[in-house]
Short mmCIF file of C-alpha atoms and ligand atoms in Angstrom, two decimals:
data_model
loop_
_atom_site.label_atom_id
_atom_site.label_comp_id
_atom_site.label_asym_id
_atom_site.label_seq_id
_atom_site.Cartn_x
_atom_site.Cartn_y
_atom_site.Cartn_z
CA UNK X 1 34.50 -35.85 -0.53
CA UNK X 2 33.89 -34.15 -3.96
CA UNK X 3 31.71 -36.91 -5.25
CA UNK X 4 29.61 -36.56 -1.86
CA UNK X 5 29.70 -32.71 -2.10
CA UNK X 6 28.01 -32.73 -5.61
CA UNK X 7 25.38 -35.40 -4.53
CA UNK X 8 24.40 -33.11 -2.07
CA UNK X 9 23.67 -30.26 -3.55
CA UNK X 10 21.65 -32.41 -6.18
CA UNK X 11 19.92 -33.61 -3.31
CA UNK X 12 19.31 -29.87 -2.60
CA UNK X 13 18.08 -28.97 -6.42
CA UNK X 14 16.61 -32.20 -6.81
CA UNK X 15 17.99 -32.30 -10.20
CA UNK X 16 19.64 -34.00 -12.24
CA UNK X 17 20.67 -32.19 -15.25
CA UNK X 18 22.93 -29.27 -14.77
CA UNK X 19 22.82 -26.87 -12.43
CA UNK X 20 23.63 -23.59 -12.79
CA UNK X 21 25.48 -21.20 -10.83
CA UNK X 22 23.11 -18.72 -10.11
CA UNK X 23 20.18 -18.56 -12.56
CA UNK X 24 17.19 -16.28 -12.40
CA UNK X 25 13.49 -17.08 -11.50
CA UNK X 26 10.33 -15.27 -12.93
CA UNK X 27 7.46 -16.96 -11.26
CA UNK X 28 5.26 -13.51 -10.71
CA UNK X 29 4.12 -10.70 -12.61
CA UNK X 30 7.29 -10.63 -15.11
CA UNK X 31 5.11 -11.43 -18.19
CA UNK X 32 1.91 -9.63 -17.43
CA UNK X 33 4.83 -6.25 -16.92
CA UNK X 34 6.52 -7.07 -20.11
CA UNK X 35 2.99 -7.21 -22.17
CA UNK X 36 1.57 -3.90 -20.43
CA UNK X 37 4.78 -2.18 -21.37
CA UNK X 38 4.96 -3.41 -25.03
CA UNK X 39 1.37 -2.70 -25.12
CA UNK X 40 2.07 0.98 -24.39
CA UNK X 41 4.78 1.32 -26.78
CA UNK X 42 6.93 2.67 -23.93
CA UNK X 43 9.75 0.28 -23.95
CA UNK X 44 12.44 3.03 -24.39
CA UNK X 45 13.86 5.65 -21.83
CA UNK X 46 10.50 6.88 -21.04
CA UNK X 47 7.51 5.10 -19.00
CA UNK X 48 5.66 4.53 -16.10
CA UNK X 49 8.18 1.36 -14.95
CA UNK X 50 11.16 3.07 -14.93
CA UNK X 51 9.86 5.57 -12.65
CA UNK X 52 7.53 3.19 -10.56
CA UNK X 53 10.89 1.15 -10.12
CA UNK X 54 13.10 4.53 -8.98
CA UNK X 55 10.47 4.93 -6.37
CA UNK X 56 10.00 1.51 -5.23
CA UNK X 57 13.79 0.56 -4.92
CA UNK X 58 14.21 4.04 -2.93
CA UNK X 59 12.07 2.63 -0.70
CA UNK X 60 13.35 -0.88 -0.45
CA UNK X 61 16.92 0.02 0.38
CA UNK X 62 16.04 3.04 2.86
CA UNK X 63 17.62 5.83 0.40
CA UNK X 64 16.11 8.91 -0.40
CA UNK X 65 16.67 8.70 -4.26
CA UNK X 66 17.19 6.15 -6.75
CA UNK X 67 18.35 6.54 -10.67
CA UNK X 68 18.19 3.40 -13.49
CA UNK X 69 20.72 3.13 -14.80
CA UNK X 70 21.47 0.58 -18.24
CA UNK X 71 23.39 -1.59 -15.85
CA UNK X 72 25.60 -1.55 -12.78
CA UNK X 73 28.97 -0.30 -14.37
CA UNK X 74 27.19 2.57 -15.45
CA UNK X 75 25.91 3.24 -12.11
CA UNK X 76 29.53 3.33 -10.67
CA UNK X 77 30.74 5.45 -13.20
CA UNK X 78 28.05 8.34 -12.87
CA UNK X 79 28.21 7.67 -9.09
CA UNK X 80 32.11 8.31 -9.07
CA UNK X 81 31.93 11.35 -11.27
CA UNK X 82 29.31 12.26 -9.23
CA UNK X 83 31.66 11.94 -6.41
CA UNK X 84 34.04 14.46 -8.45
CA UNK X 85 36.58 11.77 -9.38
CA UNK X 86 38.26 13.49 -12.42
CA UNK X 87 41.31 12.71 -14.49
CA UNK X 88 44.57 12.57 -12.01
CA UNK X 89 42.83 11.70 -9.09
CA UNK X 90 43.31 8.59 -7.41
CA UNK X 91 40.58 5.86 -5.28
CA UNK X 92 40.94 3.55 -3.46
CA UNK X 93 39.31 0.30 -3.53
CA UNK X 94 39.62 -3.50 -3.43
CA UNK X 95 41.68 -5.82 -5.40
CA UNK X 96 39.45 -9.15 -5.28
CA UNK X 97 35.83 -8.00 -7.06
CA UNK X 98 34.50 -8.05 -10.29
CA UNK X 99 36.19 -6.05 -13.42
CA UNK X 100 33.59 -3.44 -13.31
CA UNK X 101 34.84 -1.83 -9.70
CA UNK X 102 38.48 -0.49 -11.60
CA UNK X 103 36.89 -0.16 -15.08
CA UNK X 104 34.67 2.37 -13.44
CA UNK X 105 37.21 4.24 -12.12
CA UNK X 106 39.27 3.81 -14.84
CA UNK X 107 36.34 5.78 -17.10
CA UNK X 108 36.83 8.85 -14.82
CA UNK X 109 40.45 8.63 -15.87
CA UNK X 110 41.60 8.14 -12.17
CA UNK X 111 43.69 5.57 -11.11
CA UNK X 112 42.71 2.75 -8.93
CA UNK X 113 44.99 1.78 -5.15
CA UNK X 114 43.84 -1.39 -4.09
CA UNK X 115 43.74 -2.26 -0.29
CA UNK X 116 43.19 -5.49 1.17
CA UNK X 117 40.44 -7.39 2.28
CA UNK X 118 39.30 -8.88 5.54
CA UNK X 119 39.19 -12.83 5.36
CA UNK X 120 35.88 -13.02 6.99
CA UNK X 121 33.99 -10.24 5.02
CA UNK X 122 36.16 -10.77 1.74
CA UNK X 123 35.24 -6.79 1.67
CA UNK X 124 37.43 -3.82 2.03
CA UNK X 125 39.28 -3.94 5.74
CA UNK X 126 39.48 -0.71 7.58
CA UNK X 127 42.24 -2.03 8.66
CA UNK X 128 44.28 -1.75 5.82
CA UNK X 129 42.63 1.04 4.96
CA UNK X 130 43.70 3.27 8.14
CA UNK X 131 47.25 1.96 8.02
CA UNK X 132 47.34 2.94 4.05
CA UNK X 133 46.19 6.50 4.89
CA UNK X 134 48.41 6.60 8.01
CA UNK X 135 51.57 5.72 6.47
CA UNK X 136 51.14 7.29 3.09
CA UNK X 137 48.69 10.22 3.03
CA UNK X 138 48.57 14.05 4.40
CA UNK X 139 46.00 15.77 4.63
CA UNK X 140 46.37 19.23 2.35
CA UNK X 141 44.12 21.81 1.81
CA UNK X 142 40.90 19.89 2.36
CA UNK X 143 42.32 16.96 0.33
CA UNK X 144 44.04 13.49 0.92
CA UNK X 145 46.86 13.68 -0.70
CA UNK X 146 48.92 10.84 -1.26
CA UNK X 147 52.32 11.46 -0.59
CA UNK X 148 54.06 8.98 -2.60
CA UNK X 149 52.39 9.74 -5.82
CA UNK X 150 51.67 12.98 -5.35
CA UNK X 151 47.98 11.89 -6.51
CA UNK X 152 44.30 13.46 -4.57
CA UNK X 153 42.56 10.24 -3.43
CA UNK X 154 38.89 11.59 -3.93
CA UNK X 155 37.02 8.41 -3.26
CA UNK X 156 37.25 5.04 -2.09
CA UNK X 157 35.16 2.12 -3.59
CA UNK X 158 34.18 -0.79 -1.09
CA UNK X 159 32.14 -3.97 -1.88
CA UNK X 160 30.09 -6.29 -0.50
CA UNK X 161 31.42 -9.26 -1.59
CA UNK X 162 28.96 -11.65 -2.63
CA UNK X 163 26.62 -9.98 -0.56
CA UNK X 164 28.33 -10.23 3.10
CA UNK X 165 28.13 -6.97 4.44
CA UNK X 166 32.27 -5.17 4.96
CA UNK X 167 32.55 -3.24 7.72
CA UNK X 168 31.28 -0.50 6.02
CA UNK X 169 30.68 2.41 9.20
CA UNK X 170 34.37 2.24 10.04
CA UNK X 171 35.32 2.66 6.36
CA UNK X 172 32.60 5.77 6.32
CA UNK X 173 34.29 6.99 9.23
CA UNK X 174 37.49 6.68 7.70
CA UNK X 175 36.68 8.35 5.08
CA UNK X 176 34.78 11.52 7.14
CA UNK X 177 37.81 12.11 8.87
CA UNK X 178 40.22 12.24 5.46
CA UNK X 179 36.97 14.57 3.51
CA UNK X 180 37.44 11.18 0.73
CA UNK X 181 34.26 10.87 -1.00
CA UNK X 182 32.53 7.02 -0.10
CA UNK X 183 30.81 5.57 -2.91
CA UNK X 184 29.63 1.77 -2.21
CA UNK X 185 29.57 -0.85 -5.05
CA UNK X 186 26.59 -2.65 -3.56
CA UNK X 187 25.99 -4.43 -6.85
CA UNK X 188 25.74 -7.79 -5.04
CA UNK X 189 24.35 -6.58 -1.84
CA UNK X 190 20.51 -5.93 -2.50
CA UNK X 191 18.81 -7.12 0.90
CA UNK X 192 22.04 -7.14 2.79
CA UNK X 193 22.03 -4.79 6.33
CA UNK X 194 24.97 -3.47 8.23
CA UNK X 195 23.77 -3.23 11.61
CA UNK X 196 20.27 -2.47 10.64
CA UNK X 197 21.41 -0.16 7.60
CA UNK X 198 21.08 -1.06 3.97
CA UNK X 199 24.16 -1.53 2.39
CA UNK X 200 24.39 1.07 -0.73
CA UNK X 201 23.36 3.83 1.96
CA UNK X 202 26.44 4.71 4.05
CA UNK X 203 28.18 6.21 1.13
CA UNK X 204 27.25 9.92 -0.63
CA UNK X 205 26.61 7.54 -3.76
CA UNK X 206 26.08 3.40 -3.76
CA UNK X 207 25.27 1.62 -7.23
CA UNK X 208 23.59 -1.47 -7.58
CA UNK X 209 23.36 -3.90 -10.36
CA UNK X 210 20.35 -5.95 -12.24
CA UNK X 211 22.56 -8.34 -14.45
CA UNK X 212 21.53 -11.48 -15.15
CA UNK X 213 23.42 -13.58 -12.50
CA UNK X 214 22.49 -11.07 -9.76
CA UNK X 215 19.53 -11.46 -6.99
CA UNK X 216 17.04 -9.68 -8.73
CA UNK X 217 17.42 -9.12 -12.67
CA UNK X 218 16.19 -6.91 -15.35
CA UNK X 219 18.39 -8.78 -18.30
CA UNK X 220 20.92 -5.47 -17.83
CA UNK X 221 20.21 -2.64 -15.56
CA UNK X 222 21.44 -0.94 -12.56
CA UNK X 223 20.70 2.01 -10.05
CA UNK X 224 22.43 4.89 -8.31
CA UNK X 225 21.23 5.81 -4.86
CA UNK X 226 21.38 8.98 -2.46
CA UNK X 227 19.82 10.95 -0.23
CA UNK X 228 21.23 14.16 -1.78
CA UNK X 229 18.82 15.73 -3.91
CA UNK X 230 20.74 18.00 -6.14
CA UNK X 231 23.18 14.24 -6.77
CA UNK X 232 20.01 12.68 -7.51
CA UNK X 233 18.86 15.16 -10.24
CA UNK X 234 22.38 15.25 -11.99
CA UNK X 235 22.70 11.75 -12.09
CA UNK X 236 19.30 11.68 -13.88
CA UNK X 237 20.70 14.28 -15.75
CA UNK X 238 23.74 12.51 -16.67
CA UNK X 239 22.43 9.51 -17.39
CA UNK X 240 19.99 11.34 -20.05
CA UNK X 241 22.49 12.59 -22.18
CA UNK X 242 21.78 15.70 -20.37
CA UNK X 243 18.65 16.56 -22.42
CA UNK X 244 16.77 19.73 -20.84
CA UNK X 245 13.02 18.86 -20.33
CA UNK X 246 11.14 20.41 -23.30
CA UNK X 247 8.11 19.99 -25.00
CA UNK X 248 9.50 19.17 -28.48
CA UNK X 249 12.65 20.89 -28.65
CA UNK X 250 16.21 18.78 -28.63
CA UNK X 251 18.98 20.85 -26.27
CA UNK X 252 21.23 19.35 -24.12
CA UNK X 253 23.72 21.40 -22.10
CA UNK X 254 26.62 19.47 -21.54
CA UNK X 255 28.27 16.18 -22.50
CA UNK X 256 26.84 13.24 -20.84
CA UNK X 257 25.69 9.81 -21.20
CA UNK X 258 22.85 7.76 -22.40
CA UNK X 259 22.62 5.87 -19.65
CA UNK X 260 18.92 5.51 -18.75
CA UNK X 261 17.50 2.15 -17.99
CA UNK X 262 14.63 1.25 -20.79
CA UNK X 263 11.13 1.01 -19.65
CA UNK X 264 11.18 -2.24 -20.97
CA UNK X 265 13.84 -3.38 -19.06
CA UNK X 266 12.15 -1.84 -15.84
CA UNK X 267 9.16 -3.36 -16.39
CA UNK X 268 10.96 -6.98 -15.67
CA UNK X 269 12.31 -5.59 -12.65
CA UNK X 270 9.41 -4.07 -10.97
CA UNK X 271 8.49 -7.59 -11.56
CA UNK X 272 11.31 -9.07 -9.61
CA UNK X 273 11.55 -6.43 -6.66
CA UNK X 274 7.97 -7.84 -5.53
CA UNK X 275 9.69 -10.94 -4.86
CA UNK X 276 13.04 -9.52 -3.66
CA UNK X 277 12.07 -10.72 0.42
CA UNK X 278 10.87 -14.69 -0.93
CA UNK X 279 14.29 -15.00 -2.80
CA UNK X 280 16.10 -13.66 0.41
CA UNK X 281 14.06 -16.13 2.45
CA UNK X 282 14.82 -18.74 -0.20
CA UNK X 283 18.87 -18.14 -0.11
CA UNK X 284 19.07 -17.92 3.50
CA UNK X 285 17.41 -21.41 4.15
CA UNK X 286 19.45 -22.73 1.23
CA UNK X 287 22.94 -20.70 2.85
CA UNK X 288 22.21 -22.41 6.09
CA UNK X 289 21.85 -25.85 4.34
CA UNK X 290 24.91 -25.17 2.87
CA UNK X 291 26.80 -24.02 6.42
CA UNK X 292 25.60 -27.47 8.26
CA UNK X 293 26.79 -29.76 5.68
CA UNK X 294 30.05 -27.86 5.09
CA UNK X 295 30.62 -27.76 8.62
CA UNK X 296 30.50 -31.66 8.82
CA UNK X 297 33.26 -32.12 6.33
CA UNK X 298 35.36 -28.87 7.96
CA UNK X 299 35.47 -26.71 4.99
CA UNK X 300 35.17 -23.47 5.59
CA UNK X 301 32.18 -22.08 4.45
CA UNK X 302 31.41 -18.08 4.41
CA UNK X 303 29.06 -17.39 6.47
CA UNK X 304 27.49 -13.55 7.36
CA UNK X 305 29.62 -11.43 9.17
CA UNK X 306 28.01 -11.14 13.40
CA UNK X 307 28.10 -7.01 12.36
CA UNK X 308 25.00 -7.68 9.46
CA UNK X 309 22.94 -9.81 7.80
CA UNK X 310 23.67 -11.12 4.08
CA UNK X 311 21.49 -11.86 1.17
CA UNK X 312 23.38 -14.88 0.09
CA UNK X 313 23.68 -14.00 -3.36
CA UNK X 314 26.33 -16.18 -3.91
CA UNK X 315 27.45 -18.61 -1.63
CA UNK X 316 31.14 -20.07 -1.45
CA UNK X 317 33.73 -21.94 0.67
CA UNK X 318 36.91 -21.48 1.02
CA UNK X 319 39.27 -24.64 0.37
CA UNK X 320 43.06 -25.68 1.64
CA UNK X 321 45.36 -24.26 -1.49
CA UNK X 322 44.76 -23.45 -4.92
CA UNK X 323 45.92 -27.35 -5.78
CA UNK X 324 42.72 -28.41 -3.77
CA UNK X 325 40.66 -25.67 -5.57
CA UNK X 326 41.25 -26.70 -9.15
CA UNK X 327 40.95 -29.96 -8.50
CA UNK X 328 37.22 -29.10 -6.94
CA UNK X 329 36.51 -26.86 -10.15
CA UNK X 330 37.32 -29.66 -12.53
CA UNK X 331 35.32 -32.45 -10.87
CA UNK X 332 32.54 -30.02 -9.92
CA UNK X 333 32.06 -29.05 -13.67
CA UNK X 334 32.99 -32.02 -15.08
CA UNK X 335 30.03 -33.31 -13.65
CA UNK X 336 27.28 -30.67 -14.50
CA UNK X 337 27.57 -28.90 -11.10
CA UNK X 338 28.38 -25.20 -11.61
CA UNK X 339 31.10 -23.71 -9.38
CA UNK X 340 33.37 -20.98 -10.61
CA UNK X 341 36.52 -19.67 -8.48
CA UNK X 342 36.70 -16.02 -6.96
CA UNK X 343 38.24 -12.85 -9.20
CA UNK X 344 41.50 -13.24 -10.44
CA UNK X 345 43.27 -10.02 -8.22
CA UNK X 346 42.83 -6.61 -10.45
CA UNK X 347 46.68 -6.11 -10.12
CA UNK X 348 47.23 -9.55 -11.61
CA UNK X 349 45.40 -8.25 -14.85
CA UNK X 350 47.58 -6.67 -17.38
CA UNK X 351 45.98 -2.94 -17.91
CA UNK X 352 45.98 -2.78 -13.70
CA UNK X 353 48.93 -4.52 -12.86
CA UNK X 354 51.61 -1.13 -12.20
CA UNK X 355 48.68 0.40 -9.97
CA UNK X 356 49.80 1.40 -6.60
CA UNK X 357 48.77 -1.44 -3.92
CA UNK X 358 49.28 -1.89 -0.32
CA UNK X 359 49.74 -5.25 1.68
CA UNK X 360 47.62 -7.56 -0.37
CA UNK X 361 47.91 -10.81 1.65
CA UNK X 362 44.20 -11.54 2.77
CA UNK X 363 42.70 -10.59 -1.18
CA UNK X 364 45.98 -13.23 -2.17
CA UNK X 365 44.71 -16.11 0.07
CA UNK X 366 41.37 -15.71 -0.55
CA UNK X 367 41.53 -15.44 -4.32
CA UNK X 368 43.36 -19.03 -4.83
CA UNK X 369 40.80 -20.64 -2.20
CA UNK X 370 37.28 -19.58 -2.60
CA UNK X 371 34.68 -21.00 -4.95
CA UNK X 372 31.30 -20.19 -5.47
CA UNK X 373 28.39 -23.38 -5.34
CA UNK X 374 25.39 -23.39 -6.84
CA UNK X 375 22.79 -20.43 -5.10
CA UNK X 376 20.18 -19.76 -7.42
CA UNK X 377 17.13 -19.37 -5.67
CA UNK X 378 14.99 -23.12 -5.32
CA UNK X 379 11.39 -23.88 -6.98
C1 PLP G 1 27.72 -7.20 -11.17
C2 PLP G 1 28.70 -6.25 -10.61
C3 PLP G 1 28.82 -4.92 -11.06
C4 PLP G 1 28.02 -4.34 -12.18
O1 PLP G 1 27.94 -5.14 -13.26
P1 PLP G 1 27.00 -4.89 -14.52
O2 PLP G 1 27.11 -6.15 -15.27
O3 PLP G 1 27.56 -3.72 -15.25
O4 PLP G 1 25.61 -4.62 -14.05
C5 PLP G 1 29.70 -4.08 -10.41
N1 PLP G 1 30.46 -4.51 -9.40
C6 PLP G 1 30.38 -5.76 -8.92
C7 PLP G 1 31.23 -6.16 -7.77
C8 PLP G 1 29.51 -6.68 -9.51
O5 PLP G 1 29.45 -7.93 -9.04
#
């Protein structure tokens, strides 16, 4: 089965070399950008890119604003301050993601609670979210407070794992109801819809990220996005070491961050955005590919959720037991096809592992089952 797994997705590359896990493509304007820029001298934190990029992504997603940001953890971390997570608080989020979701909160000095996730989305379940809230939270002068720490929850964290929309307007509503601040790590999710809704837009704050591996790239970057003005200018503000706009004169009124995304960088991905709906194209005829064959062999293969529609970033299946996985991993990579298992659970790490946690069983089944194939986007 493994032997005829990795012929077919050679088949699919038609390659024969290695192939990568998710690599980017520059086929349009990416070096005609880059030479305009360094032909300006603007490469740094000032230029006509970064601010032709704010615009254009604003518009892309459906959000009112958008702020670059150096790359997505940074996004997340202005976003959550932004959110007023401050030392003592607690938020909530999901155990199975990438490092950057706790570090993030970890930055504001909070502590992260991870819930679990649904098996279908891999995202945050309301579920478990509700029942969490239910059983351990009252609500106390305007705040959640949880009970058995004694702790505000200010914000929960979802994320759209791998780009499959969660169920993201019953986590909002959760969220509403308990005056806990929603800030989306849509960092994988750029052209995925809930309903007809961008992901990134339900909460006050969603961050995105341009890394390397992601759908679009700009080497490192990231963005914040809102539809609250006065957010909008003090995460520009914060991300700009807080540097008062002045002719010549250097004053900065409060501690911040230097955080801006470099014109240079921008310039890449103003680049890339232009081609944001061929890749999405591109990774949903490749995703479907993928579902056919997989379903011929019954593996399970994650497929977008009927509530949205996914970008595909990254596509994976989800195999018998962990014994089955490794053994898949090994072979896979042993013979130059890239395929990399899910997180490792942030409890199981050793700075997160005494955080408070609820029921974890869905993030625990999923995390010794699911890999992630080969997705880049196809010449
Ligand atoms: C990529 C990613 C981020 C941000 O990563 P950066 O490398 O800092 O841009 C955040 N959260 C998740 C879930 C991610 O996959």
């Amino acid at each position: 089965m493994q032997t005829q797994i990795v012929e077919f997705i050679r088949n699919l590359y038609q390659n024969e070399g290695i192939i990568a896990l998710h690599e980017p493509r520059f086929a349009g304007n990416e070096k005609a950008y880059l030479n305009e820029c360094i032909d300006s001298t603007f490469v740094s934190s000032v230029g006509k890119f970064v601010d032709r990029f704010e615009t254009e992504f604003a518009r892309t997603v459906g959000a009112k604003y958008a702020v670059a940001t150096v790359n997505g953890t940074a996004a997340l971390h202005i976003a959550l301050l932004l959110g007023g997570v401050a030392r003592g608080d607690e938020v909530i989020t999901q155990p199975l993601t990438f490092i950057a979701t706790a570090n993030a909160i970890s930055y504001c000095g909070a502590d992260p609670v991870f819930l679990d996730v649904d098996r279908d989305t891999m995202g945050l379940s309301p579920d478990a979210l509700k029942r969490f809230l239910e059983e351990h939270c009252t609500f106390e002068g305007g705040c959640c407070l949880n009970r058995t720490s004694g702790k505000i929850i200010r914000a929960c964290v979802p994320m759209h794992t791998f780009g499959h929309p969660c169920r993201i307007d019953e986590i909002q509503a959760l969220c509403n109801a308990w005056n806990i601040v929603l800030v989306e790590d849509a960092a994988e999710s750029l052209g995925s819809y809930y309903k007809e809704k961008h992901t990134g837009t339900f909460g006050r704050l969603g961050a995105f990220s341009f890394n390397g591996n992601k759908i679009i790239t700009s080497g490192g970057g990231g963005v914040i996005v809102t539809d609250d003005e006065t957010l909008a200018k003090r995460a520009k503000h914060m991300t700009t070491t807080a540097k008062i706009p002045h002719p010549w004169e250097y004053a900065h009124d409060e501690v911040a961050y230097n955080y801006r995304l470099p014109n240079l960088n921008a310039a890449l991905l103003c680049a890339q955005l232009e081609q944001l709906e061929g890749f999405l194209e591109n990774k949903r005829d490749l995703a479907e590919a993928y579902r056919r064959f997989f379903a011929g062999l019954s593996i399970r293969f994650a497929a977008e959720p009927p509530h949205g529609r996914s970008n595909y970033w990254l596509n994976a299946i989800v195999l018998e037991n962990l014994e089955q996985r490794d053994a898949f991993l090994e072979y896979t990579n042993a013979n130059g096809v890239m395929t990399r298992p899910i997180w490792k659970l942030m409890n199981h790490l050793p700075m997160f592992e005494n955080c408070r946690c609820g029921d974890l069983s869905n993030a625990l089944f999923l995390s010794e089952r699911v890999v992630n194939i080969p997705s880049s986007v196809r010449p």
